[in-house]
Amino acid sequence: MKSFNWKNVGVLLFVLMLALTSVGCQSPSAVNEDGKKPGKKENESTEDVLNLLIPNYYNDVEKRQWVEVVDKFKELNEGIEVVVETGDVQVESGSLPTLLQSGVNIPDAILMNAGPGRVAILSEAELIRPINDLYVEHKWAEKLRPYAYNLISGEENIYEVPHMIDAIGFFYNKNVFDMGGIDKAPETKEEFETTLEKLKETGVPPITVGARNGYAVGWIFGVMMEAVAGKDKVENLFYGDGKWNDPEFVEVGEMLVDWVDKGYIAKESVTQAQPDSKFRFLSGKAAMEVEGSYLITEISEQGLEENVHFFMMPSFIEGKTASPTGGIGQTWVIPTKAEDDELAAKWFDFIVSEEFSETVLNFPDYNFIPASQASVDMEPAGEALKTAMNFAKEGTGYNPSVFMGVDAKEAYFQNLQGLIGGLITAEEALDGIEKGAEKDRANGFQLKKQN
C-alpha cells in the first residue's frame, strides 16, 4: 500500500463529483420503483440477500462459471440469496468512485481491479472500509498465499481480500511454431533468441503487441524486465531505492527497440489496439502475444485449447528462473456504506476456501490463479492455467503499471509507446519514466509490504 497525496485525491474527487452531477445517481445495479435492491421483496429481511458487484464478463464462458460459483456458495450457505451485478469497476474511469460516492444501491462487496494506487484512492476517500477486524476474526491471513497477503498488508490498515493472482507471460501458437520447426517452448536465453529468428523466417511475425493501449506494451516490457533484470532488481525498483534509468532497465528498453528493428515485433503493433493484436494472434497471424491468464476463456471460446499454450520468457540471468509478471489481479473490498458486512465476510470466507478453489479449478476453461493457500497444491483442469500456476507457485514478478503512482504510470505508457514507435531512444524513455516516478515520490507515493 502507499501514502497518497491528498492534493491529487482532492482533484480526482472534484472531477468525480462533477461526473456524478452530470449522470445523476446511476448504478450498475437495477433499482425497483420503491428504491429497493433487486432480490428483496417488500417485507423480506435484508440479512439473507448478498449483493455483489463484479467486473463485466469477458464472455459467455466466464458468465457460466460465475453461475456455478454462486450456486456452490449457496449450497454451503443455505438461506442466503446472492444477487450478482456486473459493471465498470475501474477506479481510473471514475465509475467505481462515482457509484460509491452516490450512496445509492451500494453492494455489500465489490470485486475490483487490484493495485496499491487504486485501492488507496478509495480508502483515503473513505469509500471502502478497513477490514482488519474481519481478518482477525476469520483468520484470512492464514488462508491466503503468503505472497498475496504480503502485497496487501504493509500498512496499518488492510482494505482488501485478494481474489486472484495475475500471471502475465507469453502465449504461443503451436501451428506457427511447427512451421518454424520449433517443437517446444524455449527454456533458455539461447533457445528464445533462436525461436525469434526461426519464427521470422516463416513470414509470420514472431510477436504482436497492441501498443496503442499503453497497458499492453507495458505487459511485454514487464515480462522482459523480469527475464533480463530479474525479480530482485524489479522489486527494489518498487519497494526500495531503485531507479527506472538504471543501466539494466535501459538494456531492456534497447532490447525492445532491437526486436522492433529486426522484425520480431509486427510492424503493425505501433498502431494497433490490444483487441486487434489479440485477434491477430488468435487467428494465427502472429506466433506469440504477451497477456495474462485471462486470455484462457477466449482460447476456450474459440476452441483453440490444443493449439495455444503458455510459457514464461526464460531468464537471461544464469542460474535464475523467471516468474510470470503480475501481482494481485482482482481484489474484494467492502464499501463504507454497505448494508451487510457479515454477509460480505461470509462471501470472503468462501473465496479463500478449499471449496471455492476446487470449484473453479475444475473448470477446464478457468483463467485465474486463486489467491488462497488452499489452491497452491491443486492441479487445474486446463493445461494453460496449469502451466501458469506452476510458474507462479512461489509467487510472481511485478507487472509494473500495478505498482506505480499516477505520474509514473502515465510516463511509463507514453514512453514505451514512443520506444516501440521509434520516436525516442531507450535512455530517453527510461529517463522519462524516472521523472514521473520522482514526481510521485515527491507527492508522498511509497509502497510497503510485509517481509
PDB file of N, CA and C in Angstrom, residues 35-120:
ATOM      1  N   GLY A  35     -37.344   1.721  -4.744  1.00  0.00           N
ATOM      2  CA  GLY A  35     -35.989   2.036  -4.292  1.00  0.00           C
ATOM      3  C   GLY A  35     -35.241   0.875  -3.684  1.00  0.00           C
ATOM      4  N   LYS A  36     -35.903  -0.321  -3.601  1.00  0.00           N
ATOM      5  CA  LYS A  36     -35.230  -1.467  -3.003  1.00  0.00           C
ATOM      6  C   LYS A  36     -34.318  -2.137  -4.018  1.00  0.00           C
ATOM      7  N   LYS A  37     -33.284  -2.847  -3.543  1.00  0.00           N
ATOM      8  CA  LYS A  37     -32.378  -3.567  -4.420  1.00  0.00           C
ATOM      9  C   LYS A  37     -33.068  -4.795  -4.999  1.00  0.00           C
ATOM     10  N   PRO A  38     -32.630  -5.259  -6.168  1.00  0.00           N
ATOM     11  CA  PRO A  38     -33.191  -6.483  -6.725  1.00  0.00           C
ATOM     12  C   PRO A  38     -33.011  -7.641  -5.758  1.00  0.00           C
ATOM     13  N   GLY A  39     -33.948  -8.553  -5.779  1.00  0.00           N
ATOM     14  CA  GLY A  39     -33.838  -9.726  -4.932  1.00  0.00           C
ATOM     15  C   GLY A  39     -34.473  -9.557  -3.565  1.00  0.00           C
ATOM     16  N   LYS A  40     -34.955  -8.371  -3.245  1.00  0.00           N
ATOM     17  CA  LYS A  40     -35.569  -8.133  -1.945  1.00  0.00           C
ATOM     18  C   LYS A  40     -37.048  -7.823  -2.125  1.00  0.00           C
ATOM     19  N   LYS A  41     -37.862  -8.588  -1.470  1.00  0.00           N
ATOM     20  CA  LYS A  41     -39.291  -8.354  -1.519  1.00  0.00           C
ATOM     21  C   LYS A  41     -39.672  -7.374  -0.427  1.00  0.00           C
ATOM     22  N   GLU A  42     -40.896  -6.880  -0.526  1.00  0.00           N
ATOM     23  CA  GLU A  42     -41.302  -5.761   0.316  1.00  0.00           C
ATOM     24  C   GLU A  42     -41.106  -6.029   1.805  1.00  0.00           C
ATOM     25  N   ASN A  43     -41.520  -7.211   2.272  1.00  0.00           N
ATOM     26  CA  ASN A  43     -41.441  -7.489   3.701  1.00  0.00           C
ATOM     27  C   ASN A  43     -40.315  -8.460   4.049  1.00  0.00           C
ATOM     28  N   GLU A  44     -39.382  -8.636   3.126  1.00  0.00           N
ATOM     29  CA  GLU A  44     -38.324  -9.619   3.335  1.00  0.00           C
ATOM     30  C   GLU A  44     -37.151  -8.987   4.091  1.00  0.00           C
ATOM     31  N   SER A  45     -36.564  -9.761   4.985  1.00  0.00           N
ATOM     32  CA  SER A  45     -35.387  -9.292   5.708  1.00  0.00           C
ATOM     33  C   SER A  45     -34.235  -9.110   4.736  1.00  0.00           C
ATOM     34  N   THR A  46     -33.404  -8.090   4.986  1.00  0.00           N
ATOM     35  CA  THR A  46     -32.266  -7.848   4.107  1.00  0.00           C
ATOM     36  C   THR A  46     -31.060  -8.693   4.478  1.00  0.00           C
ATOM     37  N   GLU A  47     -31.097  -9.376   5.658  1.00  0.00           N
ATOM     38  CA  GLU A  47     -29.885 -10.049   6.114  1.00  0.00           C
ATOM     39  C   GLU A  47     -29.536 -11.260   5.302  1.00  0.00           C
ATOM     40  N   ASP A  48     -30.448 -11.813   4.509  1.00  0.00           N
ATOM     41  CA  ASP A  48     -30.131 -13.024   3.774  1.00  0.00           C
ATOM     42  C   ASP A  48     -29.974 -12.767   2.280  1.00  0.00           C
ATOM     43  N   VAL A  49     -29.767 -11.519   1.879  1.00  0.00           N
ATOM     44  CA  VAL A  49     -29.539 -11.193   0.467  1.00  0.00           C
ATOM     45  C   VAL A  49     -28.168 -10.534   0.339  1.00  0.00           C
ATOM     46  N   LEU A  50     -27.263 -11.226  -0.294  1.00  0.00           N
ATOM     47  CA  LEU A  50     -25.913 -10.727  -0.514  1.00  0.00           C
ATOM     48  C   LEU A  50     -25.828 -10.113  -1.903  1.00  0.00           C
ATOM     49  N   ASN A  51     -25.470  -8.831  -1.957  1.00  0.00           N
ATOM     50  CA  ASN A  51     -25.364  -8.117  -3.224  1.00  0.00           C
ATOM     51  C   ASN A  51     -23.889  -7.927  -3.594  1.00  0.00           C
ATOM     52  N   LEU A  52     -23.509  -8.426  -4.760  1.00  0.00           N
ATOM     53  CA  LEU A  52     -22.139  -8.357  -5.247  1.00  0.00           C
ATOM     54  C   LEU A  52     -22.067  -7.545  -6.534  1.00  0.00           C
ATOM     55  N   LEU A  53     -21.002  -6.783  -6.675  1.00  0.00           N
ATOM     56  CA  LEU A  53     -20.701  -6.097  -7.926  1.00  0.00           C
ATOM     57  C   LEU A  53     -19.366  -6.623  -8.425  1.00  0.00           C
ATOM     58  N   ILE A  54     -19.348  -7.137  -9.655  1.00  0.00           N
ATOM     59  CA  ILE A  54     -18.133  -7.708 -10.230  1.00  0.00           C
ATOM     60  C   ILE A  54     -17.888  -7.086 -11.602  1.00  0.00           C
ATOM     61  N   PRO A  55     -16.680  -7.232 -12.162  1.00  0.00           N
ATOM     62  CA  PRO A  55     -16.417  -6.665 -13.488  1.00  0.00           C
ATOM     63  C   PRO A  55     -17.284  -7.299 -14.562  1.00  0.00           C
ATOM     64  N   ASN A  56     -17.479  -6.588 -15.651  1.00  0.00           N
ATOM     65  CA  ASN A  56     -18.204  -7.146 -16.785  1.00  0.00           C
ATOM     66  C   ASN A  56     -17.548  -8.450 -17.237  1.00  0.00           C
ATOM     67  N   TYR A  57     -18.368  -9.414 -17.633  1.00  0.00           N
ATOM     68  CA  TYR A  57     -17.838 -10.706 -18.060  1.00  0.00           C
ATOM     69  C   TYR A  57     -16.985 -10.552 -19.312  1.00  0.00           C
ATOM     70  N   TYR A  58     -15.902 -11.336 -19.379  1.00  0.00           N
ATOM     71  CA  TYR A  58     -15.111 -11.376 -20.605  1.00  0.00           C
ATOM     72  C   TYR A  58     -15.942 -11.941 -21.752  1.00  0.00           C
ATOM     73  N   ASN A  59     -16.729 -12.970 -21.451  1.00  0.00           N
ATOM     74  CA  ASN A  59     -17.505 -13.673 -22.476  1.00  0.00           C
ATOM     75  C   ASN A  59     -18.493 -14.610 -21.779  1.00  0.00           C
ATOM     76  N   ASP A  60     -19.225 -15.392 -22.573  1.00  0.00           N
ATOM     77  CA  ASP A  60     -20.229 -16.293 -22.013  1.00  0.00           C
ATOM     78  C   ASP A  60     -19.607 -17.423 -21.192  1.00  0.00           C
ATOM     79  N   VAL A  61     -18.368 -17.798 -21.520  1.00  0.00           N
ATOM     80  CA  VAL A  61     -17.692 -18.836 -20.745  1.00  0.00           C
ATOM     81  C   VAL A  61     -17.569 -18.394 -19.294  1.00  0.00           C
ATOM     82  N   GLU A  62     -17.074 -17.187 -19.079  1.00  0.00           N
ATOM     83  CA  GLU A  62     -16.910 -16.682 -17.720  1.00  0.00           C
ATOM     84  C   GLU A  62     -18.260 -16.507 -17.037  1.00  0.00           C
ATOM     85  N   LYS A  63     -19.258 -16.090 -17.779  1.00  0.00           N
ATOM     86  CA  LYS A  63     -20.598 -15.907 -17.205  1.00  0.00           C
ATOM     87  C   LYS A  63     -21.126 -17.221 -16.645  1.00  0.00           C
ATOM     88  N   ARG A  64     -20.954 -18.306 -17.401  1.00  0.00           N
ATOM     89  CA  ARG A  64     -21.404 -19.619 -16.936  1.00  0.00           C
ATOM     90  C   ARG A  64     -20.625 -20.056 -15.697  1.00  0.00           C
ATOM     91  N   GLN A  65     -19.341 -19.736 -15.657  1.00  0.00           N
ATOM     92  CA  GLN A  65     -18.534 -20.098 -14.493  1.00  0.00           C
ATOM     93  C   GLN A  65     -19.056 -19.417 -13.230  1.00  0.00           C
ATOM     94  N   TRP A  66     -19.401 -18.142 -13.339  1.00  0.00           N
ATOM     95  CA  TRP A  66     -19.887 -17.407 -12.173  1.00  0.00           C
ATOM     96  C   TRP A  66     -21.199 -17.991 -11.642  1.00  0.00           C
ATOM     97  N   VAL A  67     -22.040 -18.488 -12.532  1.00  0.00           N
ATOM     98  CA  VAL A  67     -23.293 -19.113 -12.095  1.00  0.00           C
ATOM     99  C   VAL A  67     -22.978 -20.307 -11.190  1.00  0.00           C
ATOM    100  N   GLU A  68     -22.021 -21.112 -11.601  1.00  0.00           N
ATOM    101  CA  GLU A  68     -21.669 -22.291 -10.807  1.00  0.00           C
ATOM    102  C   GLU A  68     -20.991 -21.909  -9.488  1.00  0.00           C
ATOM    103  N   VAL A  69     -20.193 -20.854  -9.521  1.00  0.00           N
ATOM    104  CA  VAL A  69     -19.545 -20.392  -8.297  1.00  0.00           C
ATOM    105  C   VAL A  69     -20.591 -19.939  -7.280  1.00  0.00           C
ATOM    106  N   VAL A  70     -21.554 -19.144  -7.733  1.00  0.00           N
ATOM    107  CA  VAL A  70     -22.611 -18.667  -6.831  1.00  0.00           C
ATOM    108  C   VAL A  70     -23.447 -19.831  -6.312  1.00  0.00           C
ATOM    109  N   ASP A  71     -23.748 -20.788  -7.183  1.00  0.00           N
ATOM    110  CA  ASP A  71     -24.515 -21.957  -6.741  1.00  0.00           C
ATOM    111  C   ASP A  71     -23.770 -22.727  -5.651  1.00  0.00           C
ATOM    112  N   LYS A  72     -22.451 -22.822  -5.783  1.00  0.00           N
ATOM    113  CA  LYS A  72     -21.669 -23.532  -4.762  1.00  0.00           C
ATOM    114  C   LYS A  72     -21.722 -22.786  -3.435  1.00  0.00           C
ATOM    115  N   PHE A  73     -21.618 -21.459  -3.478  1.00  0.00           N
ATOM    116  CA  PHE A  73     -21.714 -20.667  -2.243  1.00  0.00           C
ATOM    117  C   PHE A  73     -23.072 -20.878  -1.576  1.00  0.00           C
ATOM    118  N   LYS A  74     -24.141 -20.852  -2.363  1.00  0.00           N
ATOM    119  CA  LYS A  74     -25.481 -21.018  -1.810  1.00  0.00           C
ATOM    120  C   LYS A  74     -25.673 -22.415  -1.226  1.00  0.00           C
ATOM    121  N   GLU A  75     -25.034 -23.402  -1.846  1.00  0.00           N
ATOM    122  CA  GLU A  75     -25.089 -24.765  -1.315  1.00  0.00           C
ATOM    123  C   GLU A  75     -24.434 -24.839   0.064  1.00  0.00           C
ATOM    124  N   LEU A  76     -23.348 -24.090   0.227  1.00  0.00           N
ATOM    125  CA  LEU A  76     -22.616 -24.097   1.501  1.00  0.00           C
ATOM    126  C   LEU A  76     -23.212 -23.154   2.538  1.00  0.00           C
ATOM    127  N   ASN A  77     -24.041 -22.218   2.085  1.00  0.00           N
ATOM    128  CA  ASN A  77     -24.617 -21.205   2.976  1.00  0.00           C
ATOM    129  C   ASN A  77     -26.123 -21.146   2.746  1.00  0.00           C
ATOM    130  N   GLU A  78     -26.804 -22.163   3.220  1.00  0.00           N
ATOM    131  CA  GLU A  78     -28.234 -22.285   2.991  1.00  0.00           C
ATOM    132  C   GLU A  78     -28.981 -21.074   3.551  1.00  0.00           C
ATOM    133  N   GLY A  79     -29.917 -20.574   2.762  1.00  0.00           N
ATOM    134  CA  GLY A  79     -30.741 -19.459   3.209  1.00  0.00           C
ATOM    135  C   GLY A  79     -30.239 -18.107   2.770  1.00  0.00           C
ATOM    136  N   ILE A  80     -29.069 -18.052   2.120  1.00  0.00           N
ATOM    137  CA  ILE A  80     -28.548 -16.778   1.630  1.00  0.00           C
ATOM    138  C   ILE A  80     -28.769 -16.689   0.119  1.00  0.00           C
ATOM    139  N   GLU A  81     -29.469 -15.664  -0.296  1.00  0.00           N
ATOM    140  CA  GLU A  81     -29.651 -15.387  -1.724  1.00  0.00           C
ATOM    141  C   GLU A  81     -28.508 -14.494  -2.180  1.00  0.00           C
ATOM    142  N   VAL A  82     -28.075 -14.665  -3.424  1.00  0.00           N
ATOM    143  CA  VAL A  82     -26.972 -13.869  -3.954  1.00  0.00           C
ATOM    144  C   VAL A  82     -27.434 -13.154  -5.213  1.00  0.00           C
ATOM    145  N   VAL A  83     -27.256 -11.835  -5.216  1.00  0.00           N
ATOM    146  CA  VAL A  83     -27.561 -11.025  -6.395  1.00  0.00           C
ATOM    147  C   VAL A  83     -26.233 -10.513  -6.948  1.00  0.00           C
ATOM    148  N   VAL A  84     -25.913 -10.908  -8.176  1.00  0.00           N
ATOM    149  CA  VAL A  84     -24.663 -10.503  -8.814  1.00  0.00           C
ATOM    150  C   VAL A  84     -24.964  -9.499  -9.914  1.00  0.00           C
ATOM    151  N   GLU A  85     -24.354  -8.340  -9.816  1.00  0.00           N
ATOM    152  CA  GLU A  85     -24.444  -7.337 -10.869  1.00  0.00           C
ATOM    153  C   GLU A  85     -23.055  -7.141 -11.467  1.00  0.00           C
ATOM    154  N   THR A  86     -22.997  -6.872 -12.759  1.00  0.00           N
ATOM    155  CA  THR A  86     -21.731  -6.589 -13.424  1.00  0.00           C
ATOM    156  C   THR A  86     -21.713  -5.129 -13.860  1.00  0.00           C
ATOM    157  N   GLY A  87     -20.506  -4.591 -13.971  1.00  0.00           N
ATOM    158  CA  GLY A  87     -20.386  -3.196 -14.392  1.00  0.00           C
ATOM    159  C   GLY A  87     -18.941  -2.776 -14.484  1.00  0.00           C
ATOM    160  N   ASP A  88     -18.724  -1.515 -14.727  1.00  0.00           N
ATOM    161  CA  ASP A  88     -17.390  -0.939 -14.801  1.00  0.00           C
ATOM    162  C   ASP A  88     -16.906  -0.681 -13.381  1.00  0.00           C
ATOM    163  N   VAL A  89     -15.907  -1.439 -12.958  1.00  0.00           N
ATOM    164  CA  VAL A  89     -15.381  -1.278 -11.605  1.00  0.00           C
ATOM    165  C   VAL A  89     -13.987  -0.652 -11.640  1.00  0.00           C
ATOM    166  N   GLN A  90     -13.716   0.112 -12.684  1.00  0.00           N
ATOM    167  CA  GLN A  90     -12.420   0.773 -12.817  1.00  0.00           C
ATOM    168  C   GLN A  90     -12.370   2.042 -11.958  1.00  0.00           C
ATOM    169  N   VAL A  91     -11.298   2.173 -11.214  1.00  0.00           N
ATOM    170  CA  VAL A  91     -11.068   3.423 -10.499  1.00  0.00           C
ATOM    171  C   VAL A  91     -10.697   4.517 -11.494  1.00  0.00           C
ATOM    172  N   GLU A  92      -9.855   4.137 -12.494  1.00  0.00           N
ATOM    173  CA  GLU A  92      -9.359   5.132 -13.448  1.00  0.00           C
ATOM    174  C   GLU A  92     -10.470   5.798 -14.252  1.00  0.00           C
ATOM    175  N   SER A  93     -11.513   5.054 -14.589  1.00  0.00           N
ATOM    176  CA  SER A  93     -12.599   5.620 -15.387  1.00  0.00           C
ATOM    177  C   SER A  93     -13.506   6.523 -14.561  1.00  0.00           C
ATOM    178  N   GLY A  94     -13.435   6.403 -13.240  1.00  0.00           N
ATOM    179  CA  GLY A  94     -14.286   7.193 -12.358  1.00  0.00           C
ATOM    180  C   GLY A  94     -15.597   6.529 -12.007  1.00  0.00           C
ATOM    181  N   SER A  95     -15.921   5.395 -12.672  1.00  0.00           N
ATOM    182  CA  SER A  95     -17.226   4.764 -12.446  1.00  0.00           C
ATOM    183  C   SER A  95     -17.385   4.249 -11.021  1.00  0.00           C
ATOM    184  N   LEU A  96     -16.363   3.570 -10.520  1.00  0.00           N
ATOM    185  CA  LEU A  96     -16.482   2.998  -9.177  1.00  0.00           C
ATOM    186  C   LEU A  96     -16.515   4.075  -8.090  1.00  0.00           C
ATOM    187  N   PRO A  97     -15.610   5.063  -8.109  1.00  0.00           N
ATOM    188  CA  PRO A  97     -15.723   6.125  -7.096  1.00  0.00           C
ATOM    189  C   PRO A  97     -17.060   6.860  -7.152  1.00  0.00           C
ATOM    190  N   THR A  98     -17.561   7.069  -8.369  1.00  0.00           N
ATOM    191  CA  THR A  98     -18.842   7.768  -8.513  1.00  0.00           C
ATOM    192  C   THR A  98     -19.970   6.973  -7.879  1.00  0.00           C
ATOM    193  N   LEU A  99     -19.984   5.666  -8.137  1.00  0.00           N
ATOM    194  CA  LEU A  99     -21.002   4.813  -7.525  1.00  0.00           C
ATOM    195  C   LEU A  99     -20.921   4.876  -6.006  1.00  0.00           C
ATOM    196  N   LEU A 100     -19.731   4.738  -5.457  1.00  0.00           N
ATOM    197  CA  LEU A 100     -19.574   4.693  -4.011  1.00  0.00           C
ATOM    198  C   LEU A 100     -19.914   6.031  -3.365  1.00  0.00           C
ATOM    199  N   GLN A 101     -19.619   7.125  -4.041  1.00  0.00           N
ATOM    200  CA  GLN A 101     -19.972   8.436  -3.508  1.00  0.00           C
ATOM    201  C   GLN A 101     -21.471   8.678  -3.537  1.00  0.00           C
ATOM    202  N   SER A 102     -22.155   8.079  -4.499  1.00  0.00           N
ATOM    203  CA  SER A 102     -23.588   8.338  -4.649  1.00  0.00           C
ATOM    204  C   SER A 102     -24.391   7.854  -3.443  1.00  0.00           C
ATOM    205  N   GLY A 103     -23.929   6.765  -2.819  1.00  0.00           N
ATOM    206  CA  GLY A 103     -24.672   6.206  -1.700  1.00  0.00           C
ATOM    207  C   GLY A 103     -25.936   5.483  -2.114  1.00  0.00           C
ATOM    208  N   VAL A 104     -26.140   5.310  -3.415  1.00  0.00           N
ATOM    209  CA  VAL A 104     -27.361   4.696  -3.934  1.00  0.00           C
ATOM    210  C   VAL A 104     -27.077   3.264  -4.381  1.00  0.00           C
ATOM    211  N   ASN A 105     -27.884   2.323  -3.867  1.00  0.00           N
ATOM    212  CA  ASN A 105     -27.795   0.936  -4.315  1.00  0.00           C
ATOM    213  C   ASN A 105     -26.372   0.386  -4.172  1.00  0.00           C
ATOM    214  N   ILE A 106     -25.769   0.596  -3.019  1.00  0.00           N
ATOM    215  CA  ILE A 106     -24.390   0.175  -2.775  1.00  0.00           C
ATOM    216  C   ILE A 106     -24.353  -1.334  -2.516  1.00  0.00           C
ATOM    217  N   PRO A 107     -23.494  -2.077  -3.209  1.00  0.00           N
ATOM    218  CA  PRO A 107     -23.388  -3.527  -2.973  1.00  0.00           C
ATOM    219  C   PRO A 107     -22.707  -3.825  -1.639  1.00  0.00           C
ATOM    220  N   ASP A 108     -22.821  -5.063  -1.196  1.00  0.00           N
ATOM    221  CA  ASP A 108     -22.171  -5.476   0.047  1.00  0.00           C
ATOM    222  C   ASP A 108     -20.682  -5.729  -0.154  1.00  0.00           C
ATOM    223  N   ALA A 109     -20.301  -6.138  -1.360  1.00  0.00           N
ATOM    224  CA  ALA A 109     -18.897  -6.399  -1.667  1.00  0.00           C
ATOM    225  C   ALA A 109     -18.662  -6.138  -3.146  1.00  0.00           C
ATOM    226  N   ILE A 110     -17.450  -5.696  -3.458  1.00  0.00           N
ATOM    227  CA  ILE A 110     -17.103  -5.352  -4.845  1.00  0.00           C
ATOM    228  C   ILE A 110     -15.812  -6.060  -5.224  1.00  0.00           C
ATOM    229  N   LEU A 111     -15.803  -6.663  -6.393  1.00  0.00           N
ATOM    230  CA  LEU A 111     -14.595  -7.229  -6.970  1.00  0.00           C
ATOM    231  C   LEU A 111     -14.044  -6.212  -7.963  1.00  0.00           C
ATOM    232  N   MET A 112     -12.883  -5.649  -7.664  1.00  0.00           N
ATOM    233  CA  MET A 112     -12.325  -4.574  -8.474  1.00  0.00           C
ATOM    234  C   MET A 112     -10.930  -4.940  -8.963  1.00  0.00           C
ATOM    235  N   ASN A 113     -10.448  -4.240  -9.978  1.00  0.00           N
ATOM    236  CA  ASN A 113      -9.076  -4.407 -10.411  1.00  0.00           C
ATOM    237  C   ASN A 113      -8.153  -3.933  -9.298  1.00  0.00           C
ATOM    238  N   ALA A 114      -7.162  -4.758  -8.979  1.00  0.00           N
ATOM    239  CA  ALA A 114      -6.315  -4.503  -7.828  1.00  0.00           C
ATOM    240  C   ALA A 114      -5.169  -3.557  -8.171  1.00  0.00           C
ATOM    241  N   GLY A 115      -4.431  -3.219  -7.144  1.00  0.00           N
ATOM    242  CA  GLY A 115      -3.269  -2.349  -7.287  1.00  0.00           C
ATOM    243  C   GLY A 115      -3.234  -1.360  -6.139  1.00  0.00           C
ATOM    244  N   PRO A 116      -2.051  -1.122  -5.563  1.00  0.00           N
ATOM    245  CA  PRO A 116      -1.955  -0.219  -4.413  1.00  0.00           C
ATOM    246  C   PRO A 116      -2.548   1.159  -4.671  1.00  0.00           C
ATOM    247  N   GLY A 117      -2.286   1.722  -5.853  1.00  0.00           N
ATOM    248  CA  GLY A 117      -2.794   3.054  -6.146  1.00  0.00           C
ATOM    249  C   GLY A 117      -4.304   3.099  -6.228  1.00  0.00           C
ATOM    250  N   ARG A 118      -4.898   2.067  -6.834  1.00  0.00           N
ATOM    251  CA  ARG A 118      -6.366   2.039  -6.986  1.00  0.00           C
ATOM    252  C   ARG A 118      -7.055   1.918  -5.626  1.00  0.00           C
ATOM    253  N   VAL A 119      -6.588   0.968  -4.825  1.00  0.00           N
ATOM    254  CA  VAL A 119      -7.221   0.759  -3.522  1.00  0.00           C
ATOM    255  C   VAL A 119      -7.031   1.982  -2.626  1.00  0.00           C
ATOM    256  N   ALA A 120      -5.850   2.611  -2.711  1.00  0.00           N
ATOM    257  CA  ALA A 120      -5.579   3.768  -1.849  1.00  0.00           C
ATOM    258  C   ALA A 120      -6.502   4.941  -2.158  1.00  0.00           C
TER     259      ALA A 120
END
